Each structure stands twice: as C-alpha cells, then as structure tokens.
Amino acid sequence: MDLFYSDISKNQEISWNNLLDDLNNTSEYNPYCYQQDFYSVFKHIILSLLLEKEIILLDSDFSEDEIQQLTGSSNINKHKVPIVESEKLLIKNKTELTTRIKNVGSVWSMTLFTSGTTGTPKKVSHLFQSITRFVKTSETNKANVWGFAYNPTHMAGIQVFFQALLNGNSLIRLFGISKEEVFNSIEKYTITNISATPTFYRLLSPAQGHFTSINRITSGGEKFDEKTAGQLKKLFPNAKFTNVYASTEAGTLFAARGNNFSIKPEMKPFVKIQDNELLIHKSLMGKSDFSDAEWYRTGDIVKIVSENPLQFQFISRKNEMINVGGYKVNPGEVEETIRKIEGIQDVRVFAKSNSVLGNIICCEVVKTSDEIDEVSIRSFLQSKLQEFKIPRIIKFTNQITTTRTGKIKRS
C-alpha cells in the first residue's frame, strides 16, 4: 500500500509520494510544532529527523497563556529558519526515507509535555535511541496497517508513530472520530493493529459484527478491565492482546498479556517498588527539569503479584485516590465494578468537595439500556462495595469527559 496517512472524517489521503514531495519542497523549519492536523504533526517530526534538528511538540489545544509559559514566547513563528541549499532533502523513495531516519545521530531530540492533568504540563526530552527503545522492525511488520488512536503530540501516539514509520506502514486516524467512522476505517483500509486507551476501546461498544483483519490490540494508559477485554475479543476475534506500561518521562517500559506486568531480569535493577509506589531508575528517563534524583517516583500505585519473577498489577495513580472521611477510595475500582452492570458502556468516577467528609464520590454514566437508572445502579453496588465507595451523585451523560491523551478525566 502506498498510503502514508488517512483521515476518513476529512476525506484526506496522503501517499508516501505526497509526503516525499512535501518534505523535499519544504523551505523553512520551526523547532516548535503547534498543529491541529495530524499529518502536519507527522510531517514536522519526520522533517526534524532528516534535518537532525530539535523538535518541540505542543498540544494543539494549549492556550496562549500555556504557550507563553512553556516556551517563554508568545509568537513561536518567529523561530522559523530557512532550510539552506546544503540541507535540501531530495529523498527519492520510501526506502531511502526510512533508512535515513534509522541512522539519525545523537544531535536530534524531541521534547514532549506531560498531560498537565495535575497542574502545569512539564517538559521531557528524549533522544532517538530512547524514544525508539522498544520499536520492532522486521519484514513481517512491513505488512501492518496501524489504526492511530492517540493524540499525536503525546508519548503513546509518538510510540505508535515510530513503530509504523520505521516499518514503512500506513497510519489511519481513529482518534477523535465517531464509532461509525472508526469501523468504516478499519474495513476500508484493512487495519491490522490498534493501540489505544481502554476508554477508547469502550467507545466501540456495543457493536454488531466483527473485524477479522485486526491481529494485534494494544492497550495502555489505564487499567484494562475484564469486561472491555471480553467485548474486544468478540469484536476482533483474530487479535492478540497486549497491555503496555508507558509514560512521557520514560517511554514504553513493560508489557503484559493481562494485567500482570512482568519485569524482565535485565530490567529488574532499574525498577523498584517502595510503599506500593513504582519507582524507575533515572537511566531510563528522558531529560527533564523536574527530577534529578536517582529514582523517579512515577506516582503509580501497584500491587506486587510475585517477587521472583517480579510481577505487579497497576492499581491507581497516587494523585487520583479520593479521601472520603479518612477512607481512601480508588476511583478505578468503583468504575470497574459499575461497568459490570449489563447496559452500561462506560463510567467516570471523580471527587466533589464536601464540608463534612472532605470529598464525596460522584460518577458520570453512559448507558446503552433504558432499564438502567440510579436505583438499579445503587442496588447492584450495595453488595459489591463498601458504603463510602458508592457514589453519592450519579449523573447520566452521552459522553465521558476525557483528558488530552484520551484517558478518563478525574477533575
């Protein structure tokens, strides 16, 4: 397939030859990438690689104040520089393009920003070697067609982008489009691989029929609950399922078939669990200005499943735990319990301040059955959760509120 990128919602198809023409004819370069169009982001990244120049990815929905705060400039366009004659690319074909990218030197770097869900986004920079640490290239992978279901300026999206780019694969946009458009794209382009958050996958249910072209489903960013896994196995019967652990600060680190993440022996010296929190050695981290300690505290609460080999399960983000009258509530546990109710597609659990208890539990529910109401949800939860974990306020909605990265938004 000569297709590099497609967005069915815009009737946009970009071939590899289109991409080469755009790259070869580009006359200037800006280290700051602040684009809404996915293709423009991808092209900008590739251009930076070929020129071996730094690139700084900014979310397309960053406000002017955020741009000013993160870059120190209110006009990032003033950083444009002309591409001189000696830097002209003149790339002849896709093979030459991918070969040159694989040989990128240590001068190139990419700067990303954390999602900013707990304050001002923080800057993290990666070299080519660290950001492509777990990219797998092979003749077999060259036949893949990737469904792109992430924000293109965040780590998860970047990981998928490089996996596809270095294997010469097509990228098909699935992020931020309707369920019908997702299914139409899978069918039209015979997509083989999708990597997304569990929140994205839950948007695909309920669905009629199944798609046999998908042979690999990857999930990350949130806990992958059993109900979602079961629905996806019906929707994509030929797919193998992989759960990954990754972060903006370190990139992709661990993988699992279910929810038990196994630490390979060679990785064990770089990982430790302290007070149920996952810590990562600084040698695995990108360059940042917010941590110079030997061990980086990820803020992820985990449960050790076995010591040898070391295995753990992700429980919650430390800053997402809700204090209700002195009791700690894991919103993920409440969500997973509510999702077990037949007729509920998804749920978001969050805190609301309360003068007596400190916080109360609230939730948004997307239902697919008119039989679901507040009484039936409370009745189900009475035998499943302790009283202080049961939401005081239940609101029905058509869509779950998500973050810039496509995960459930807690605040």
Tab-separated table of C-alpha atoms in Angstrom:
chain	number	residue	atom	x	y	z
A	1	MET	CA	0.000	0.000	0.000
A	2	ASP	CA	1.416	3.401	-0.995
A	3	LEU	CA	-0.731	5.174	1.596
A	4	PHE	CA	1.129	7.002	4.363
A	5	TYR	CA	-1.787	8.583	6.243
A	6	SER	CA	-5.575	8.778	6.034
A	7	ASP	CA	-8.305	10.590	7.940
A	8	ILE	CA	-11.735	9.363	6.832
A	9	SER	CA	-13.508	12.223	8.638
A	10	LYS	CA	-11.727	14.760	6.380
A	11	ASN	CA	-11.607	12.677	3.185
A	12	GLN	CA	-7.831	13.058	3.481
A	13	GLU	CA	-5.426	10.543	1.964
A	14	ILE	CA	-1.680	11.194	1.823
A	15	SER	CA	0.531	8.796	-0.132
A	16	TRP	CA	4.206	8.228	0.607
A	17	ASN	CA	4.986	10.089	-2.615
A	18	ASN	CA	2.868	13.040	-1.399
A	19	LEU	CA	4.877	13.000	1.820
A	20	LEU	CA	8.212	12.921	-0.038
A	21	ASP	CA	7.137	15.838	-2.241
A	22	ASP	CA	6.109	17.855	0.820
A	23	LEU	CA	9.396	17.128	2.584
A	24	ASN	CA	11.576	17.839	-0.437
A	25	ASN	CA	9.785	21.125	-1.147
A	26	THR	CA	9.779	22.490	2.407
A	27	SER	CA	11.786	25.722	2.561
A	28	GLU	CA	11.842	26.516	6.286
A	29	TYR	CA	11.907	24.817	9.654
A	30	ASN	CA	10.449	25.716	13.046
A	31	PRO	CA	11.541	23.715	16.107
A	32	TYR	CA	8.094	24.347	17.609
A	33	CYS	CA	5.315	22.150	16.258
A	34	TYR	CA	1.904	23.599	17.123
A	35	GLN	CA	-0.536	21.982	14.683
A	36	GLN	CA	-4.098	20.680	14.733
A	37	ASP	CA	-3.768	18.499	11.648
A	38	PHE	CA	-2.286	15.055	12.398
A	39	TYR	CA	-0.500	14.836	9.062
A	40	SER	CA	1.193	18.199	9.679
A	41	VAL	CA	2.484	16.909	13.024
A	42	PHE	CA	3.833	13.707	11.436
A	43	LYS	CA	5.474	15.631	8.590
A	44	HIS	CA	7.063	18.055	11.044
A	45	ILE	CA	8.544	15.205	13.095
A	46	ILE	CA	9.962	13.490	10.000
A	47	LEU	CA	11.446	16.766	8.769
A	48	SER	CA	13.157	17.298	12.131
A	49	LEU	CA	14.630	13.786	11.970
A	50	LEU	CA	16.003	14.221	8.469
A	51	LEU	CA	17.478	17.628	9.302
A	52	GLU	CA	18.662	16.263	12.678
A	53	LYS	CA	17.204	19.284	14.437
A	54	GLU	CA	15.385	19.527	17.746
A	55	ILE	CA	11.579	19.394	17.713
A	56	ILE	CA	9.258	20.603	20.482
A	57	LEU	CA	5.706	19.221	20.306
A	58	LEU	CA	2.932	21.452	21.644
A	59	ASP	CA	-0.671	20.313	22.069
A	60	SER	CA	-2.970	21.940	19.532
A	61	ASP	CA	-5.326	22.957	22.361
A	62	PHE	CA	-2.683	24.666	24.513
A	63	SER	CA	-3.892	28.174	25.351
A	64	GLU	CA	-1.876	31.300	24.574
A	65	ASP	CA	-1.004	31.556	28.273
A	66	GLU	CA	0.238	27.950	28.308
A	67	ILE	CA	2.301	28.521	25.165
A	68	GLN	CA	3.845	31.624	26.755
A	69	GLN	CA	4.572	29.764	29.987
A	70	LEU	CA	6.025	26.655	28.308
A	71	THR	CA	8.094	28.323	25.595
A	72	GLY	CA	8.769	31.785	27.007
A	73	SER	CA	7.422	33.239	23.768
A	74	SER	CA	4.017	34.464	22.670
A	75	ASN	CA	4.994	34.160	18.988
A	76	ILE	CA	6.569	30.789	18.232
A	77	ASN	CA	6.562	31.522	14.480
A	78	LYS	CA	9.483	33.889	14.952
A	79	HIS	CA	11.671	30.811	15.462
A	80	LYS	CA	11.342	29.730	11.807
A	81	VAL	CA	14.639	29.394	9.961
A	82	PRO	CA	15.202	28.825	6.218
A	83	ILE	CA	16.446	25.429	5.017
A	84	VAL	CA	19.674	26.229	3.212
A	85	GLU	CA	20.745	24.610	-0.055
A	86	SER	CA	23.085	22.144	1.659
A	87	GLU	CA	20.183	20.872	3.807
A	88	LYS	CA	17.784	20.187	0.924
A	89	LEU	CA	16.452	16.662	1.317
A	90	LEU	CA	15.909	15.304	-2.223
A	91	ILE	CA	14.704	11.916	-0.971
A	92	LYS	CA	13.805	9.574	-3.836
A	93	ASN	CA	11.630	6.887	-2.220
A	94	LYS	CA	10.189	5.439	0.988
A	95	THR	CA	13.096	3.030	1.489
A	96	GLU	CA	15.620	5.864	1.402
A	97	LEU	CA	13.445	7.852	3.811
A	98	THR	CA	13.190	5.104	6.446
A	99	THR	CA	16.883	4.207	6.072
A	100	ARG	CA	17.973	7.790	6.723
A	101	ILE	CA	15.688	8.065	9.738
A	102	LYS	CA	17.090	4.870	11.264
A	103	ASN	CA	20.565	6.412	11.030
A	104	VAL	CA	19.645	9.613	12.867
A	105	GLY	CA	22.505	10.708	15.129
A	106	SER	CA	22.604	11.843	18.739
A	107	VAL	CA	22.085	15.527	17.849
A	108	TRP	CA	18.338	15.102	17.312
A	109	SER	CA	15.990	15.364	20.273
A	110	MET	CA	12.240	15.525	20.808
A	111	THR	CA	10.610	17.470	23.627
A	112	LEU	CA	7.155	16.488	24.851
A	113	PHE	CA	4.978	17.791	27.647
A	114	THR	CA	3.168	15.765	30.287
A	115	SER	CA	-0.615	15.848	30.035
A	116	GLY	CA	-0.992	18.577	32.644
A	117	THR	CA	-3.879	16.828	34.417
A	118	THR	CA	-2.395	17.736	37.817
A	119	GLY	CA	-1.062	21.209	37.052
A	120	THR	CA	1.174	22.907	34.513
A	121	PRO	CA	2.484	20.478	31.846
A	122	LYS	CA	6.134	19.555	32.418
A	123	LYS	CA	8.819	19.298	29.745
A	124	VAL	CA	10.575	15.996	28.963
A	125	SER	CA	13.160	15.496	26.205
A	126	HIS	CA	14.174	12.241	24.512
A	127	LEU	CA	16.906	11.211	22.096
A	128	PHE	CA	16.138	8.980	19.113
A	129	GLN	CA	17.612	5.945	20.877
A	130	SER	CA	15.433	6.313	23.975
A	131	ILE	CA	12.185	7.147	22.216
A	132	THR	CA	12.517	4.162	19.829
A	133	ARG	CA	13.808	1.781	22.510
A	134	PHE	CA	11.029	-0.768	22.009
A	135	VAL	CA	10.264	-0.267	18.311
A	136	LYS	CA	10.405	-3.587	16.472
A	137	THR	CA	11.302	-3.642	12.787
A	138	SER	CA	11.082	-6.747	10.620
A	139	GLU	CA	9.887	-7.986	7.242
A	140	THR	CA	6.729	-9.309	8.910
A	141	ASN	CA	5.903	-5.893	10.380
A	142	LYS	CA	6.092	-4.219	6.960
A	143	ALA	CA	2.603	-5.528	6.143
A	144	ASN	CA	0.991	-3.802	9.139
A	145	VAL	CA	-1.595	-1.045	8.860
A	146	TRP	CA	-1.877	0.986	12.064
A	147	GLY	CA	-5.039	2.484	13.469
A	148	PHE	CA	-3.811	5.687	15.112
A	149	ALA	CA	-5.940	6.207	18.231
A	150	TYR	CA	-3.871	8.641	20.308
A	151	ASN	CA	-3.097	12.331	20.476
A	152	PRO	CA	-0.080	12.719	18.129
A	153	THR	CA	1.847	15.039	20.470
A	154	HIS	CA	1.901	12.661	23.459
A	155	MET	CA	4.172	9.727	24.222
A	156	ALA	CA	1.709	6.938	23.394
A	157	GLY	CA	0.971	8.463	19.988
A	158	ILE	CA	4.675	9.027	19.320
A	159	GLN	CA	5.425	5.382	20.116
A	160	VAL	CA	2.832	4.189	17.586
A	161	PHE	CA	4.060	6.723	15.037
A	162	PHE	CA	7.659	5.475	15.198
A	163	GLN	CA	6.610	1.821	15.131
A	164	ALA	CA	4.679	2.491	11.923
A	165	LEU	CA	7.204	4.892	10.371
A	166	LEU	CA	10.286	2.706	10.780
A	167	ASN	CA	8.434	-0.252	9.249
A	168	GLY	CA	7.033	1.824	6.384
A	169	ASN	CA	3.434	1.238	7.495
A	170	SER	CA	0.264	3.217	6.811
A	171	LEU	CA	-1.275	5.312	9.606
A	172	ILE	CA	-5.080	5.598	9.742
A	173	ARG	CA	-6.580	8.149	12.098
A	174	LEU	CA	-9.013	6.712	14.661
A	175	PHE	CA	-8.574	9.310	17.418
A	176	GLY	CA	-11.382	11.814	17.898
A	177	ILE	CA	-13.731	10.423	15.246
A	178	SER	CA	-17.110	8.682	15.599
A	179	LYS	CA	-17.564	4.980	16.243
A	180	GLU	CA	-19.049	4.536	12.765
A	181	GLU	CA	-16.026	6.259	11.205
A	182	VAL	CA	-13.688	4.009	13.215
A	183	PHE	CA	-15.411	0.877	11.911
A	184	ASN	CA	-15.531	2.224	8.350
A	185	SER	CA	-11.802	2.981	8.510
A	186	ILE	CA	-10.949	-0.492	9.804
A	187	GLU	CA	-12.903	-2.045	6.955
A	188	LYS	CA	-11.779	0.318	4.184
A	189	TYR	CA	-8.047	0.162	4.954
A	190	THR	CA	-7.895	-3.399	6.365
A	191	ILE	CA	-6.294	-2.157	9.577
A	192	THR	CA	-4.206	-4.823	11.329
A	193	ASN	CA	-3.003	-3.082	14.524
A	194	ILE	CA	-4.626	-0.719	17.010
A	195	SER	CA	-3.054	0.798	20.109
A	196	ALA	CA	-5.344	2.858	22.368
A	197	THR	CA	-6.557	3.517	25.887
A	198	PRO	CA	-9.287	1.311	27.409
A	199	THR	CA	-11.507	4.418	27.324
A	200	PHE	CA	-11.200	4.480	23.518
A	201	TYR	CA	-11.986	0.758	23.232
A	202	ARG	CA	-15.100	1.122	25.366
A	203	LEU	CA	-16.411	3.698	22.896
A	204	LEU	CA	-16.618	0.912	20.308
A	205	SER	CA	-19.304	-0.966	22.252
A	206	PRO	CA	-21.962	-2.009	21.683
A	207	ALA	CA	-21.159	-3.116	18.145
A	208	GLN	CA	-22.634	-5.513	15.641
A	209	GLY	CA	-20.428	-7.933	13.730
A	210	HIS	CA	-16.667	-8.341	13.949
A	211	PHE	CA	-13.459	-7.395	12.141
A	212	THR	CA	-11.069	-10.172	11.211
A	213	SER	CA	-8.246	-8.012	9.804
A	214	ILE	CA	-7.148	-6.858	13.281
A	215	ASN	CA	-4.410	-9.161	14.550
A	216	ARG	CA	-2.964	-7.044	17.361
A	217	ILE	CA	-4.693	-4.935	20.018
A	218	THR	CA	-2.532	-2.943	22.435
A	219	SER	CA	-3.871	-1.118	25.468
A	220	GLY	CA	-2.162	1.410	27.726
A	221	GLY	CA	-2.577	4.403	29.992
A	222	GLU	CA	-5.302	2.901	32.183
A	223	LYS	CA	-6.238	-0.427	33.725
A	224	PHE	CA	-7.637	-2.823	31.122
A	225	ASP	CA	-10.795	-4.255	32.723
A	226	GLU	CA	-12.110	-7.761	32.007
A	227	LYS	CA	-15.445	-6.607	30.582
A	228	THR	CA	-13.723	-4.429	27.949
A	229	ALA	CA	-11.332	-7.269	27.106
A	230	GLY	CA	-14.270	-9.644	26.615
A	231	GLN	CA	-16.096	-7.205	24.326
A	232	LEU	CA	-12.965	-6.674	22.220
A	233	LYS	CA	-12.399	-10.406	21.790
A	234	LYS	CA	-15.831	-10.642	20.180
A	235	LEU	CA	-15.240	-7.548	18.040
A	236	PHE	CA	-11.712	-8.579	16.948
A	237	PRO	CA	-11.685	-12.409	17.126
A	238	ASN	CA	-8.251	-12.820	15.484
A	239	ALA	CA	-6.421	-10.298	17.645
A	240	LYS	CA	-3.718	-10.924	20.221
A	241	PHE	CA	-3.957	-8.584	23.211
A	242	THR	CA	-1.062	-6.757	24.852
A	243	ASN	CA	-1.174	-4.375	27.806
A	244	VAL	CA	1.696	-1.848	27.982
A	245	TYR	CA	3.044	0.415	30.689
A	246	ALA	CA	4.498	3.684	29.418
A	247	SER	CA	4.986	7.295	30.489
A	248	THR	CA	6.040	10.585	28.954
A	249	GLU	CA	9.066	10.554	31.240
A	250	ALA	CA	10.388	7.108	30.251
A	251	GLY	CA	8.545	5.880	27.160
A	252	THR	CA	7.370	2.263	26.931
A	253	LEU	CA	8.816	0.047	29.668
A	254	PHE	CA	6.749	-3.081	30.344
A	255	ALA	CA	4.203	-5.308	28.628
A	256	ALA	CA	1.671	-7.874	29.794
A	257	ARG	CA	-0.810	-10.321	28.305
A	258	GLY	CA	-3.334	-9.457	31.016
A	259	ASN	CA	-2.945	-7.061	33.955
A	260	ASN	CA	0.181	-8.703	35.426
A	261	PHE	CA	3.258	-6.782	34.272
A	262	SER	CA	6.377	-8.954	34.272
A	263	ILE	CA	9.781	-7.333	34.761
A	264	LYS	CA	12.478	-8.953	32.628
A	265	PRO	CA	15.652	-9.926	34.549
A	266	GLU	CA	17.747	-7.335	32.708
A	267	MET	CA	15.252	-4.598	33.717
A	268	LYS	CA	14.983	-5.559	37.395
A	269	PRO	CA	17.939	-3.395	38.584
A	270	PHE	CA	16.168	-0.340	37.136
A	271	VAL	CA	12.804	-0.896	38.840
A	272	LYS	CA	11.742	-0.959	42.470
A	273	ILE	CA	8.526	-0.748	44.444
A	274	GLN	CA	8.517	1.347	47.598
A	275	ASP	CA	5.439	1.840	49.777
A	276	ASN	CA	3.392	0.335	46.913
A	277	GLU	CA	4.642	3.032	44.508
A	278	LEU	CA	6.538	2.170	41.320
A	279	LEU	CA	9.981	3.796	41.050
A	280	ILE	CA	12.087	3.936	37.868
A	281	HIS	CA	15.861	4.476	37.719
A	282	LYS	CA	16.945	7.779	36.188
A	283	SER	CA	18.947	5.975	33.469
A	284	LEU	CA	15.637	5.007	31.811
A	285	MET	CA	14.273	8.528	31.920
A	286	GLY	CA	14.246	11.298	29.379
A	287	LYS	CA	15.864	14.619	30.268
A	288	SER	CA	13.644	16.829	32.429
A	289	ASP	CA	13.924	19.820	34.714
A	290	PHE	CA	11.660	18.476	37.449
A	291	SER	CA	13.592	15.453	38.718
A	292	ASP	CA	17.309	14.821	39.168
A	293	ALA	CA	17.008	12.136	41.862
A	294	GLU	CA	18.457	8.684	41.223
A	295	TRP	CA	14.992	7.120	41.394
A	296	TYR	CA	11.938	8.697	39.789
A	297	ARG	CA	8.640	8.336	41.646
A	298	THR	CA	6.058	7.546	38.976
A	299	GLY	CA	3.037	8.240	41.197
A	300	ASP	CA	1.624	4.845	40.180
A	301	ILE	CA	0.280	2.651	42.975
A	302	VAL	CA	0.872	-1.044	42.232
A	303	LYS	CA	0.349	-4.412	43.879
A	304	ILE	CA	3.136	-6.998	43.829
A	305	VAL	CA	1.875	-10.307	42.428
A	306	SER	CA	5.171	-12.217	42.739
A	307	GLU	CA	8.728	-11.378	43.768
A	308	ASN	CA	10.575	-13.854	41.551
A	309	PRO	CA	9.953	-13.175	38.780
A	310	LEU	CA	8.888	-9.665	39.741
A	311	GLN	CA	5.308	-9.075	38.644
A	312	PHE	CA	2.913	-6.295	39.589
A	313	GLN	CA	-0.568	-5.011	38.830
A	314	PHE	CA	-1.387	-1.361	38.308
A	315	ILE	CA	-3.900	-0.173	40.939
A	316	SER	CA	-4.247	3.589	40.602
A	317	ARG	CA	-2.500	6.908	40.244
A	318	LYS	CA	-1.445	8.189	43.671
A	319	ASN	CA	-2.974	11.615	42.987
A	320	GLU	CA	-6.270	10.059	41.880
A	321	MET	CA	-7.060	8.355	45.197
A	322	ILE	CA	-10.049	10.074	46.826
A	323	ASN	CA	-10.183	10.764	50.574
A	324	VAL	CA	-13.721	10.246	51.878
A	325	GLY	CA	-13.944	10.884	55.609
A	326	GLY	CA	-10.479	9.402	56.167
A	327	TYR	CA	-11.021	6.405	53.864
A	328	LYS	CA	-9.083	6.077	50.617
A	329	VAL	CA	-11.174	5.289	47.541
A	330	ASN	CA	-9.667	4.078	44.277
A	331	PRO	CA	-11.906	5.516	41.515
A	332	GLY	CA	-10.749	2.783	39.128
A	333	GLU	CA	-12.141	0.088	41.439
A	334	VAL	CA	-15.549	1.815	41.580
A	335	GLU	CA	-15.603	2.279	37.783
A	336	GLU	CA	-14.709	-1.345	37.101
A	337	THR	CA	-17.492	-2.506	39.429
A	338	ILE	CA	-20.112	-0.253	37.799
A	339	ARG	CA	-19.064	-1.377	34.313
A	340	LYS	CA	-20.016	-4.941	35.219
A	341	ILE	CA	-23.660	-3.877	35.080
A	342	GLU	CA	-25.210	-5.003	31.796
A	343	GLY	CA	-26.333	-1.978	29.818
A	344	ILE	CA	-23.543	0.360	30.946
A	345	GLN	CA	-20.962	1.320	28.336
A	346	ASP	CA	-18.629	3.453	30.434
A	347	VAL	CA	-18.350	5.409	33.662
A	348	ARG	CA	-16.226	8.172	35.130
A	349	VAL	CA	-15.743	8.392	38.906
A	350	PHE	CA	-14.462	11.621	40.447
A	351	ALA	CA	-14.486	13.620	43.687
A	352	LYS	CA	-16.578	16.574	44.763
A	353	SER	CA	-15.645	18.664	47.798
A	354	ASN	CA	-17.802	18.194	50.887
A	355	SER	CA	-17.637	20.223	54.118
A	356	VAL	CA	-18.229	17.172	56.343
A	357	LEU	CA	-16.381	14.308	54.626
A	358	GLY	CA	-13.764	16.271	52.704
A	359	ASN	CA	-14.937	14.646	49.477
A	360	ILE	CA	-17.864	12.633	48.201
A	361	ILE	CA	-17.816	10.170	45.293
A	362	CYS	CA	-19.591	11.206	42.092
A	363	CYS	CA	-19.894	9.488	38.746
A	364	GLU	CA	-20.930	10.037	35.132
A	365	VAL	CA	-22.515	7.043	33.424
A	366	VAL	CA	-23.018	6.288	29.732
A	367	LYS	CA	-25.779	3.698	29.387
A	368	THR	CA	-26.965	1.663	26.440
A	369	SER	CA	-30.204	0.447	28.031
A	370	ASP	CA	-33.259	2.396	29.200
A	371	GLU	CA	-33.614	-0.095	32.050
A	372	ILE	CA	-30.581	1.389	33.772
A	373	ASP	CA	-31.397	4.053	36.355
A	374	GLU	CA	-29.909	5.380	39.582
A	375	VAL	CA	-31.864	2.915	41.734
A	376	SER	CA	-30.669	-0.142	39.786
A	377	ILE	CA	-27.033	1.022	39.963
A	378	ARG	CA	-27.202	1.609	43.728
A	379	SER	CA	-28.914	-1.730	44.267
A	380	PHE	CA	-26.131	-3.533	42.367
A	381	LEU	CA	-23.347	-1.719	44.242
A	382	GLN	CA	-24.781	-2.402	47.731
A	383	SER	CA	-23.459	-5.971	47.689
A	384	LYS	CA	-20.244	-5.170	45.830
A	385	LEU	CA	-18.717	-2.099	47.501
A	386	GLN	CA	-18.382	-0.609	50.957
A	387	GLU	CA	-20.857	2.197	51.606
A	388	PHE	CA	-18.269	5.021	51.463
A	389	LYS	CA	-17.230	3.901	47.935
A	390	ILE	CA	-20.739	4.067	46.474
A	391	PRO	CA	-21.275	7.331	44.533
A	392	ARG	CA	-23.473	9.888	46.252
A	393	ILE	CA	-24.217	11.609	42.941
A	394	ILE	CA	-24.925	9.641	39.744
A	395	LYS	CA	-25.334	11.558	36.518
A	396	PHE	CA	-26.217	10.101	33.116
A	397	THR	CA	-24.390	11.518	30.106
A	398	ASN	CA	-23.830	10.767	26.423
A	399	GLN	CA	-20.049	11.017	26.587
A	400	ILE	CA	-17.351	10.546	29.219
A	401	THR	CA	-15.090	13.527	29.879
A	402	THR	CA	-11.530	12.685	28.820
A	403	THR	CA	-8.068	14.274	29.014
A	404	ARG	CA	-5.900	15.465	26.130
A	405	THR	CA	-4.447	11.963	25.974
A	406	GLY	CA	-7.820	10.224	25.701
A	407	LYS	CA	-7.954	8.898	29.264
A	408	ILE	CA	-10.721	9.405	31.817
A	409	LYS	CA	-10.526	12.882	33.344
A	410	ARG	CA	-10.654	12.820	37.144
A	411	SER	CA	-11.047	16.527	37.899
